Coordinates of C-alpha atoms in Angstrom, one line a residue:
M214 CA -30.8 -18.5 -17.4
R215 CA -27.3 -17.0 -18.2
P216 CA -26.4 -17.4 -21.9
R217 CA -23.5 -19.8 -22.7
L218 CA -20.7 -18.8 -25.0
T219 CA -19.5 -20.9 -27.8
T220 CA -15.9 -22.1 -27.9
G221 CA -15.0 -19.6 -30.6
A222 CA -16.8 -16.7 -28.8
R223 CA -15.0 -17.5 -25.6
A224 CA -11.6 -17.4 -27.3
A225 CA -12.6 -14.1 -29.1
L226 CA -13.7 -12.6 -25.8
A227 CA -10.4 -13.5 -24.2
W228 CA -8.4 -12.0 -27.1
C229 CA -10.6 -8.8 -26.9
A230 CA -9.8 -8.5 -23.2
A231 CA -6.1 -8.5 -24.0
M232 CA -6.6 -5.9 -26.7
V233 CA -8.9 -3.6 -24.7
L234 CA -6.5 -3.6 -21.8
G235 CA -3.5 -3.5 -24.1
L236 CA -3.0 0.2 -23.7
G237 CA 0.3 -0.2 -21.9
L238 CA -0.6 -3.4 -20.1
A239 CA 0.5 -7.0 -20.5
A240 CA -1.7 -10.0 -19.8
A241 CA -1.4 -13.7 -19.1
P242 CA -3.0 -15.4 -22.2
P243 CA -5.3 -18.4 -21.9
S244 CA -3.6 -21.8 -22.5
A245 CA -3.7 -22.7 -26.2
A246 CA -3.6 -26.4 -25.2
D247 CA -7.0 -26.1 -23.6
P248 CA -9.5 -27.2 -26.3
A249 CA -12.5 -25.6 -24.5
P250 CA -11.5 -23.1 -21.9
E251 CA -14.2 -22.3 -19.4
G252 CA -14.0 -18.6 -19.6
Y253 CA -11.0 -16.5 -18.7
F254 CA -9.5 -15.1 -15.5
A255 CA -6.4 -13.0 -16.0
V256 CA -4.0 -10.7 -14.1
Y257 CA -2.7 -7.6 -16.0
A258 CA 0.3 -5.3 -15.3
P259 CA 2.4 -2.8 -17.2
P260 CA 4.7 -4.7 -19.5
K261 CA 7.6 -2.4 -18.6
H262 CA 7.8 -0.1 -15.5
E263 CA 10.5 2.6 -15.5
V264 CA 12.0 3.9 -12.3
A265 CA 14.4 6.9 -12.1
R266 CA 17.9 6.1 -11.2
A267 CA 18.6 6.5 -7.5
G268 CA 20.4 9.5 -6.2
A269 CA 23.1 9.8 -3.5
V270 CA 20.5 10.2 -0.8
P271 CA 17.5 7.8 -0.5
N272 CA 14.2 9.6 -1.4
D273 CA 10.9 8.1 -0.5
A274 CA 9.2 10.2 -3.1
R275 CA 10.9 7.9 -5.7
F276 CA 8.6 5.1 -4.7
K277 CA 5.9 4.8 -7.4
D278 CA 2.7 2.9 -7.6
V279 CA 2.4 -0.1 -9.9
Q280 CA -1.2 -0.9 -10.8
I281 CA -2.3 -4.6 -11.0
Q282 CA -5.7 -5.4 -12.5
F283 CA -7.8 -8.5 -12.7
V284 CA -10.4 -9.6 -15.2
N285 CA -12.9 -12.4 -14.7
V286 CA -15.0 -13.4 -17.7
R287 CA -15.8 -16.9 -16.6
P288 CA -19.3 -17.5 -17.9
Q289 CA -20.3 -20.0 -15.2
Q290 CA -19.0 -18.1 -12.2
D291 CA -20.0 -14.8 -10.7
L292 CA -17.0 -14.7 -8.5
V293 CA -13.4 -15.9 -8.5
E294 CA -13.2 -16.4 -4.8
D295 CA -10.5 -15.6 -2.3
V296 CA -7.9 -14.4 -4.9
E297 CA -4.3 -14.2 -3.8
L298 CA -1.6 -12.3 -5.7
V299 CA 1.9 -13.7 -5.5
I300 CA 4.5 -11.1 -6.5
D301 CA 7.9 -12.7 -7.0
T302 CA 10.7 -10.0 -7.3
T303 CA 13.6 -12.3 -7.2
G304 CA 14.6 -11.4 -10.8
A305 CA 14.6 -7.7 -9.9
K306 CA 16.2 -7.7 -6.4
D307 CA 19.4 -6.1 -7.7
V308 CA 17.6 -3.5 -9.7
A309 CA 14.7 -2.2 -7.6
E310 CA 13.3 -1.9 -4.1
F311 CA 9.6 -2.8 -3.4
R312 CA 7.1 -1.9 -0.8
F313 CA 3.9 -3.9 -0.2
A314 CA 0.7 -3.4 1.7
A315 CA 0.7 -4.3 5.4
D316 CA -1.6 -7.4 4.9
C317 CA 0.9 -9.0 2.5
A318 CA 3.1 -11.9 3.8
V319 CA 6.6 -11.2 2.6
A320 CA 9.2 -14.0 2.6
G321 CA 12.5 -12.9 1.1
A322 CA 11.8 -11.5 -2.4
V323 CA 8.3 -13.0 -2.6
A324 CA 5.1 -11.3 -1.3
T325 CA 1.7 -13.0 -1.1
C326 CA -1.1 -10.5 -0.9
P327 CA -4.8 -11.1 -0.3
V328 CA -7.0 -9.6 -3.0
G329 CA -10.5 -11.0 -2.2
D330 CA -13.3 -11.9 -4.6
V331 CA -13.2 -10.8 -8.2
E332 CA -16.6 -10.4 -9.9
V333 CA -17.5 -11.4 -13.4
R334 CA -17.4 -8.7 -16.1
W335 CA -19.1 -9.7 -19.4
N336 CA -17.4 -6.8 -21.2
A337 CA -14.0 -8.0 -20.2
E338 CA -13.2 -4.8 -18.3
P339 CA -11.0 -4.9 -15.2
S340 CA -13.1 -5.5 -12.0
F341 CA -10.4 -5.0 -9.4
T342 CA -7.2 -3.0 -9.0
Y343 CA -4.3 -3.7 -6.6
S344 CA -1.1 -1.7 -6.2
Y345 CA 2.3 -1.8 -4.7
K346 CA 5.3 0.5 -4.8
V347 CA 8.7 0.3 -6.5
R348 CA 11.8 2.5 -6.8
A349 CA 15.3 2.0 -8.2
K350 CA 17.9 0.4 -5.9
A351 CA 20.9 2.5 -5.0
G352 CA 23.8 1.7 -7.3
A353 CA 21.6 0.3 -10.1
A354 CA 22.9 1.7 -13.4
N355 CA 20.9 3.4 -16.1
G356 CA 19.4 0.8 -18.3
A357 CA 19.5 -2.0 -15.7
T358 CA 16.5 -4.3 -16.1
G359 CA 14.9 -7.0 -13.8
Q360 CA 11.9 -9.3 -14.0
V361 CA 8.8 -9.4 -11.7
T362 CA 6.5 -12.4 -11.9
Y363 CA 2.8 -12.3 -10.9
T364 CA 0.7 -15.3 -10.1
A365 CA -3.1 -15.0 -9.3
R366 CA -4.6 -18.0 -7.7
S367 CA -8.0 -18.5 -6.0
A368 CA -10.1 -20.9 -4.0
N369 CA -12.1 -22.0 -7.0
T370 CA -9.4 -22.1 -9.6
P371 CA -7.9 -25.6 -10.3
L372 CA -4.2 -26.1 -9.9
G373 CA -2.4 -25.5 -13.1
K374 CA -5.0 -22.9 -14.2
E375 CA -3.6 -20.0 -12.3
S376 CA -3.0 -16.8 -14.2
R377 CA 0.7 -16.0 -14.4
L378 CA 2.5 -13.0 -15.9
T379 CA 6.1 -11.7 -16.0
T380 CA 7.0 -8.0 -16.6
A381 CA 10.1 -5.9 -16.6
V382 CA 11.4 -3.1 -14.3
T383 CA 14.0 -0.8 -15.9
V384 CA 16.2 1.9 -14.4
T385 CA 16.3 5.1 -16.4
E386 CA 17.4 8.7 -16.4
A387 CA 14.3 10.9 -16.2
A388 CA 12.6 13.8 -14.4
D389 CA 9.7 13.2 -12.1
L390 CA 7.7 16.3 -11.1
V391 CA 5.5 15.7 -8.0
L392 CA 2.7 17.9 -6.8
T393 CA 2.2 17.6 -3.0
P394 CA -1.5 17.3 -2.2
P395 CA -2.7 20.3 -0.3
A396 CA -3.5 20.0 3.4
Q397 CA -7.1 20.7 2.6
Y398 CA -8.9 20.1 -0.6
R399 CA -11.6 22.7 0.3
I400 CA -10.1 26.0 1.3
R401 CA -12.1 28.7 3.1
V402 CA -12.0 32.1 1.3
P403 CA -13.6 35.2 2.7
A404 CA -16.3 36.6 0.4
G405 CA -14.7 39.2 -1.8
G406 CA -11.2 38.0 -0.6
S407 CA -8.4 35.8 -1.8
V408 CA -6.0 33.1 -0.8
P409 CA -2.7 31.8 -2.3
L410 CA -2.9 28.8 -4.7
P411 CA -1.6 25.9 -2.6
L412 CA 0.9 24.7 -5.1
E413 CA 4.0 22.8 -3.9
V414 CA 6.1 21.0 -6.5
S415 CA 9.3 18.9 -6.3
N416 CA 11.4 16.8 -8.6
A417 CA 11.8 13.2 -7.5
G418 CA 13.6 12.2 -10.7
S419 CA 17.3 11.9 -11.6
Q420 CA 17.4 14.8 -14.1
T421 CA 17.1 18.6 -13.5
V422 CA 14.0 20.3 -14.9
P423 CA 15.2 23.7 -16.3
R424 CA 11.7 25.0 -16.9
T425 CA 8.3 24.0 -15.5
Y426 CA 5.1 24.3 -17.5
L427 CA 2.1 25.3 -15.2
R428 CA -1.5 25.1 -16.3
I429 CA -4.4 26.3 -14.2
W430 CA -8.1 26.0 -15.2
G431 CA -11.6 25.8 -13.8
F432 CA -12.5 22.2 -13.1
D433 CA -15.3 21.0 -15.3
G434 CA -15.8 24.5 -16.8
D435 CA -16.1 26.2 -13.4
D436 CA -15.3 29.9 -13.9
R437 CA -16.2 31.5 -10.5
A438 CA -12.6 31.6 -9.1
E439 CA -10.5 34.5 -10.4
L440 CA -6.7 34.5 -10.8
L441 CA -5.3 37.8 -9.5
G442 CA -2.2 39.5 -10.8
S443 CA -0.9 39.7 -14.3
Y444 CA 2.5 38.1 -14.7
T445 CA 4.4 38.5 -18.0
N446 CA 5.3 34.8 -18.2
C447 CA 1.7 33.8 -18.0
W448 CA -1.0 33.7 -20.7
Y449 CA -4.5 34.0 -19.3
Q450 CA -8.0 32.8 -20.2
T451 CA -10.8 35.3 -19.4
R452 CA -14.3 34.6 -18.3
D453 CA -15.6 36.4 -21.4
P454 CA -13.3 35.3 -24.3
K455 CA -14.3 38.4 -26.2
N456 CA -13.3 40.8 -23.4
A457 CA -9.6 40.7 -22.4
K458 CA -10.4 42.8 -19.3
S459 CA -12.9 40.4 -17.8
P460 CA -11.8 38.2 -14.8
K461 CA -9.0 35.8 -15.5
V462 CA -10.2 32.2 -14.8
G463 CA -7.3 30.2 -16.2
A464 CA -3.6 30.5 -17.1
V465 CA -0.6 28.9 -18.6
C466 CA 2.7 30.0 -17.0
L467 CA 6.3 29.1 -18.0
L468 CA 8.4 29.0 -14.8
N469 CA 12.1 29.4 -15.5
T470 CA 13.3 28.2 -12.1
P471 CA 15.4 25.0 -12.4
L472 CA 14.3 22.1 -10.2
P473 CA 17.3 19.8 -9.5
A474 CA 17.1 16.1 -9.1
D475 CA 15.7 15.1 -5.7
S476 CA 14.8 18.7 -5.1
A477 CA 13.0 20.1 -2.1
R478 CA 9.5 21.3 -2.4
H479 CA 9.1 24.6 -4.3
V480 CA 6.3 27.2 -4.1
L481 CA 5.2 30.0 -6.3
S482 CA 6.9 33.3 -5.7
P483 CA 5.2 35.7 -5.4
P484 CA 2.2 33.7 -4.3
L485 CA -0.5 33.4 -7.0
K486 CA -3.7 34.7 -5.4
V487 CA -7.1 33.1 -6.1
G488 CA -10.0 35.5 -5.5
M489 CA -13.7 34.8 -4.9
G490 CA -16.3 37.5 -5.7
K491 CA -18.6 39.1 -3.1
Y492 CA -21.6 36.9 -4.0
E493 CA -19.7 33.7 -4.9
E494 CA -20.3 30.4 -3.1
F495 CA -17.8 27.7 -4.2
S496 CA -15.4 27.1 -7.0
R497 CA -12.8 24.4 -8.0
L498 CA -9.5 24.9 -9.8
E499 CA -7.3 22.2 -11.3
Y500 CA -3.6 22.7 -11.9
M501 CA -0.9 20.6 -13.4
V502 CA 2.9 20.8 -13.9
L503 CA 5.0 19.3 -16.7
P504 CA 8.8 19.3 -17.3
N505 CA 8.3 20.4 -20.9
V506 CA 6.1 22.7 -23.0
P507 CA 3.5 20.5 -24.8
E508 CA 2.1 23.5 -26.8
Q509 CA 2.7 27.2 -27.3
P510 CA 0.8 29.2 -24.7
R511 CA -2.3 31.0 -25.9
G512 CA -4.4 33.7 -24.3
V513 CA -4.0 37.2 -22.9
R514 CA -0.4 37.7 -21.9
G515 CA 0.3 39.3 -18.5
T516 CA 1.7 42.8 -18.2
S517 CA 3.7 43.1 -15.0
G518 CA 6.0 41.0 -12.8
V519 CA 7.4 37.5 -13.2
L520 CA 6.0 34.4 -11.5
K521 CA 8.8 32.1 -10.3
L522 CA 9.4 29.0 -8.1
A523 CA 11.2 29.4 -4.8
P524 CA 12.7 26.4 -2.9
K525 CA 11.2 25.4 0.4
P526 CA 13.6 25.2 2.2
Q527 CA 16.3 27.2 0.3
Q528 CA 18.8 25.1 -1.6
K529 CA 21.4 25.7 -4.3
A530 CA 19.9 25.6 -7.8
A531 CA 21.3 23.0 -10.1
Q532 CA 22.9 23.8 -13.4
A533 CA 20.5 23.9 -16.4
A534 CA 20.3 20.8 -18.6
P535 CA 18.4 19.7 -21.8
P536 CA 14.7 19.3 -21.3
P537 CA 14.0 16.0 -19.5
R538 CA 11.2 13.6 -19.9
E539 CA 8.6 12.8 -17.3
I540 CA 8.7 9.3 -15.9
D541 CA 5.4 9.4 -13.9
G542 CA 2.6 11.8 -14.7
S543 CA 0.1 10.4 -12.3
D544 CA 1.1 12.9 -9.6
N545 CA 1.4 16.0 -11.7
S546 CA -2.2 17.3 -11.2
V547 CA -4.3 18.5 -8.3
I548 CA -7.9 19.7 -7.9
V549 CA -8.7 22.1 -5.1
G550 CA -11.9 23.8 -4.0
F551 CA -12.3 27.4 -2.7
D552 CA -15.3 27.9 -0.4
T553 CA -16.6 31.3 0.8
G554 CA -19.1 29.7 3.2
Q555 CA -21.9 31.6 1.5
V556 CA -24.9 29.8 -0.1
A557 CA -27.7 30.8 -2.4
D558 CA -31.2 30.4 -1.1
L559 CA -33.9 30.6 -3.7
A560 CA -37.4 31.3 -2.4
A561 CA -40.8 31.7 -4.0
A562 CA -42.0 35.3 -4.2
G563 CA -45.8 35.8 -4.2
A564 CA -47.8 39.0 -4.3
T565 CA -50.7 40.6 -2.5
V566 CA -53.1 42.7 -4.6
K567 CA -56.2 44.7 -3.7
T568 CA -58.4 45.7 -6.7
R569 CA -61.9 46.2 -7.9
V570 CA -64.0 44.0 -10.2
G571 CA -63.3 44.8 -13.8
E572 CA -60.1 46.8 -13.2
R573 CA -56.9 45.8 -15.0
F574 CA -53.8 45.2 -12.9
T575 CA -50.4 43.4 -13.1
A576 CA -49.2 41.0 -10.5
V577 CA -45.4 40.3 -10.4
V578 CA -44.4 37.0 -8.8
G579 CA -41.6 34.4 -9.3
V580 CA -38.4 33.8 -7.4
T581 CA -36.0 35.7 -5.2
N582 CA -32.6 34.8 -3.7
R583 CA -32.5 35.2 0.1
G584 CA -29.0 33.8 0.4
R585 CA -25.7 35.6 0.3
A586 CA -24.3 33.9 -2.8
T587 CA -25.3 34.2 -6.5
Y588 CA -27.3 31.3 -7.8
R589 CA -26.0 30.0 -11.1
G590 CA -27.6 27.2 -13.0
P591 CA -29.6 26.3 -16.1
G592 CA -32.5 28.3 -14.8
E593 CA -35.3 27.9 -12.2
A594 CA -38.7 26.4 -12.9
V595 CA -41.6 28.2 -11.2
M596 CA -45.3 27.2 -11.2
V597 CA -47.8 30.0 -10.9
E598 CA -51.5 29.4 -10.2
I599 CA -54.0 32.2 -11.1
P600 CA -56.9 32.0 -8.5
R601 CA -60.4 31.4 -9.7
G602 CA -62.4 34.5 -10.3
L603 CA -59.5 36.2 -12.2
K604 CA -59.2 36.4 -16.0
V605 CA -55.7 36.4 -17.6
L606 CA -55.3 39.2 -20.1
G607 CA -51.5 38.7 -20.6
F608 CA -48.5 36.9 -19.1
D609 CA -44.7 36.9 -19.2
K610 CA -43.2 35.3 -22.3
R611 CA -41.1 33.0 -20.1
C612 CA -44.4 31.3 -19.0
K613 CA -46.8 29.0 -20.7
A614 CA -50.1 27.4 -19.7
T615 CA -49.9 23.9 -18.3
P616 CA -52.7 21.4 -17.6
N617 CA -51.1 19.7 -14.5
T618 CA -48.6 19.8 -11.7
T619 CA -46.5 16.8 -12.8
H620 CA -43.3 16.2 -14.8
W621 CA -41.0 18.5 -12.8
E622 CA -37.2 18.4 -13.2
N623 CA -36.6 16.9 -9.8
Y624 CA -35.9 13.2 -9.2
T625 CA -39.4 13.0 -7.7
D626 CA -42.4 15.2 -8.4
P627 CA -43.5 17.4 -5.4
T628 CA -46.7 16.5 -3.7
F629 CA -49.8 18.7 -3.6
G630 CA -52.3 18.3 -0.8
D631 CA -53.4 19.5 2.6
G632 CA -51.2 17.2 4.7
P633 CA -48.1 18.4 6.7
E634 CA -45.9 16.3 4.5
D635 CA -47.2 17.9 1.2
D636 CA -45.2 20.6 -0.5
A637 CA -48.1 22.8 -1.5
P638 CA -51.9 23.0 -1.5
V639 CA -53.7 21.4 -4.4
P640 CA -54.1 24.1 -7.1
T641 CA -57.6 24.7 -8.5
G642 CA -57.0 27.7 -10.7
A643 CA -55.3 28.1 -14.1
L644 CA -51.7 26.9 -14.0
Y645 CA -48.6 28.4 -15.7
R646 CA -45.1 26.8 -15.9
C647 CA -42.4 29.5 -16.1
R648 CA -38.6 29.5 -16.3
V649 CA -36.4 32.2 -14.9
P650 CA -33.0 31.8 -16.6
G651 CA -29.5 33.1 -15.8
E652 CA -27.8 34.2 -12.7
L653 CA -29.9 35.2 -9.6
L654 CA -28.1 37.7 -7.4
P655 CA -28.9 38.0 -3.7
G656 CA -32.0 40.1 -3.2
I657 CA -33.1 39.9 -6.8
K658 CA -36.7 40.9 -7.3
P659 CA -39.3 38.6 -8.9
V660 CA -39.8 39.3 -12.6
L661 CA -42.8 37.3 -13.9
G662 CA -45.7 39.6 -14.7
F663 CA -49.3 38.6 -15.1
T664 CA -51.9 41.1 -16.4
L665 CA -55.2 40.2 -14.7
T666 CA -58.7 41.4 -14.1
A667 CA -61.3 40.2 -11.5
T668 CA -64.6 38.9 -12.9
R669 CA -66.3 38.8 -9.4
T670 CA -65.6 39.9 -5.9
L671 CA -62.8 38.0 -4.1
D672 CA -61.9 37.7 -0.5
E673 CA -58.2 36.9 -0.4
A674 CA -58.3 34.3 -3.1
R675 CA -55.0 32.5 -3.2
G676 CA -53.0 30.9 -6.0
V677 CA -49.8 28.9 -5.4
V678 CA -46.4 30.1 -6.5
F679 CA -44.0 27.1 -6.3
L680 CA -40.3 26.5 -7.1
S681 CA -39.1 23.3 -8.5
Q682 CA -35.8 23.1 -6.6
G683 CA -35.7 20.9 -3.5
R684 CA -38.7 20.3 -1.3
A685 CA -40.7 23.1 0.4
A686 CA -40.2 21.9 4.0
P687 CA -38.6 22.9 6.3
G688 CA -39.5 26.6 6.2
R689 CA -41.5 26.2 3.0
N690 CA -39.6 29.1 1.3
N691 CA -40.2 27.3 -2.0
L692 CA -43.9 28.1 -1.6
G693 CA -45.5 31.5 -1.9
F694 CA -49.0 32.8 -2.8
L695 CA -50.6 35.2 -5.2
T696 CA -53.4 36.7 -3.0
V697 CA -56.1 38.9 -4.5
T698 CA -58.9 40.8 -2.9
A699 CA -61.4 42.3 -5.3
T700 CA -64.3 44.5 -4.2
A701 CA -67.4 45.5 -6.1
A702 CA -66.7 48.0 -8.9
A703 CA -67.5 51.6 -8.3
G704 CA -69.8 52.9 -11.1
G705 CA -67.8 53.6 -14.3
T706 CA -64.3 53.8 -12.7
S707 CA -61.4 52.4 -14.6
G708 CA -57.7 52.0 -14.1
G709 CA -55.7 49.6 -12.0
G710 CA -52.5 49.0 -10.1
T711 CA -49.6 46.7 -9.8
G712 CA -49.6 44.0 -7.1
Q713 CA -46.9 44.3 -4.5
T714 CA -44.7 41.2 -3.8
S715 CA -44.8 39.6 -0.4
G716 CA -41.0 39.1 -0.3
G717 CA -37.7 40.0 -2.1
S718 CA -35.7 43.1 -2.7
G719 CA -32.4 44.2 -4.0
T720 CA -31.0 44.3 -7.6
A721 CA -33.8 44.3 -10.0
G722 CA -34.4 42.2 -13.1
G723 CA -37.2 43.8 -15.2
T724 CA -40.2 42.0 -16.4
E725 CA -40.2 40.9 -20.0
G726 CA -42.9 41.6 -22.6
V727 CA -46.2 39.9 -21.8
T728 CA -48.2 37.7 -24.2
T729 CA -51.7 39.0 -24.6
G730 CA -54.6 36.8 -24.6
G731 CA -54.0 33.5 -22.7
S732 CA -56.4 31.4 -20.8
G733 CA -59.1 32.9 -18.7
D734 CA -60.1 31.9 -15.2
L735 CA -61.5 28.5 -14.8
A736 CA -65.0 29.7 -13.9
A737 CA -65.3 31.7 -17.1
T738 CA -62.9 30.6 -19.9
G739 CA -63.8 33.4 -22.3
S740 CA -65.0 30.9 -25.0
G741 CA -68.4 32.7 -25.2
S742 CA -70.1 29.5 -26.2
T743 CA -73.4 28.4 -24.6
V744 CA -73.6 25.4 -22.3
P745 CA -74.4 22.4 -24.5
V746 CA -77.9 21.0 -24.0
A747 CA -76.4 17.6 -23.3
L748 CA -75.2 18.9 -19.9
A749 CA -78.8 19.0 -18.8
A750 CA -78.8 15.3 -18.8
I751 CA -76.5 15.2 -15.8
G752 CA -78.5 13.5 -13.0
A753 CA -79.5 15.5 -9.9
T754 CA -77.5 13.2 -7.7
G755 CA -74.3 13.6 -9.7
L756 CA -74.8 17.3 -9.9
G757 CA -75.2 17.5 -6.2
V758 CA -71.9 15.6 -5.6
I759 CA -70.0 18.0 -8.0
V760 CA -71.4 21.1 -6.3
F761 CA -70.4 19.6 -2.9
V762 CA -66.8 18.9 -4.0
V763 CA -66.4 22.3 -5.6
A764 CA -67.8 24.1 -2.6
R765 CA -65.5 22.2 -0.2
R766 CA -62.4 23.1 -2.3
L767 CA -63.3 26.7 -2.4
R768 CA -63.8 26.8 1.4
R769 CA -60.3 25.2 1.8
R770 CA -58.7 27.8 -0.5
A771 CA -60.5 30.7 1.0

């Protein structure tokens, strides 16, 4: 049963809706004459929308979006059904021109546009957004103002209860920098190569922009793309903030090329190159332009050349003017990706070892990168199983013993079993959960060392080496094995060797210090205690079942 709101709570919720959405928005208030309003359905729009004064030549780039929002907090209705928005521009027909969606029915200065159903939002947040376009009408003077009235009606809203709102449209003198979206938001870059930043900017306003502020940075902290060149009017952010010579991954540039009103598109001159390293996979940059300088540039200043804007096509530059203000910042920013086509491919790296009973040896297992791009992430989780019949004398400090195979970092745990749909065989030996941190270059060698000794003869006893990322199939390269063969000890001999990995080569990452001690093999834990007398009470039938199961598992793993 949905909770009902009291009369006071409903009024408070309606007032909060207006306040929450009051950041630059006007709203149609509930009727004060209604003693007990059944919730609140409202249309919201900017209380004042400014448009740049029209130039001598009509410019479609002057059309700007006006965002209309709807809020439904009716407690008894999940939907306000079949909403229609009526936009009456009669009061602004001498000030502005309007463009509406193709499904709107336009009669003179009135447009009726289908919106659809509006869902309930108990937190009074907008649940639907609609937009149309507006620009100043030719000949409208600076400061001219008109009125636009909105009416939201629906199939289940009684007559007289429609939400109605009136806002203003004002002509002003202002700049309006516009970044043209790139033809592709994912640009192919050869590995180790570069491409120009696809920046194209124009001024759709009525004032000249004498200087453009350009800022470039890695989207969401991405620092894989490198900005090439070192222009004296740019201040750079480096990948390593403490090393001014490390790759430049962000910049602020002050471009002193004037952009006149209604300018053509301009591009960077010379082109600002974006480079991708030999082993990189993908990176994203975001860039924005402003007609003023919001803060003094900081960073490592460039040393050669000047970055400018060049018109496309050529046109006569306008005379410089005082710094203008921006009328619409919604089109001043672009996010673009750079893709080398290379990918990282992490694979489990096992090892094959031949030894003798009682000899000490080190097996190195873990993860390798078979791809052509560097893997970067929080680290990779690896599960290592030490086969039965081996005693652990020491292990890498990045590992720790674990009692089970569950609680992985994936959305779902991998499955262990003998079926074709399973990710790995069921482990029966001692388990260790390890984490390999940092960057993994292509061909990196495994680095997890385990110091072991065989307590009995072994014929290719296998332990699972399993990665957490993804599923093992197809190809099962997330699955490897530590395979150990131990023959009977030769009288009195000692020494040992290092197990050879079954895959992975290239740049090395050395093993870290091992932790001595650790758990022993499951058949002999190293506790040294005698078997408690109570175990003798196990029934012959139960003991027979246990022996049968253990023998069956050992045959499977052999």
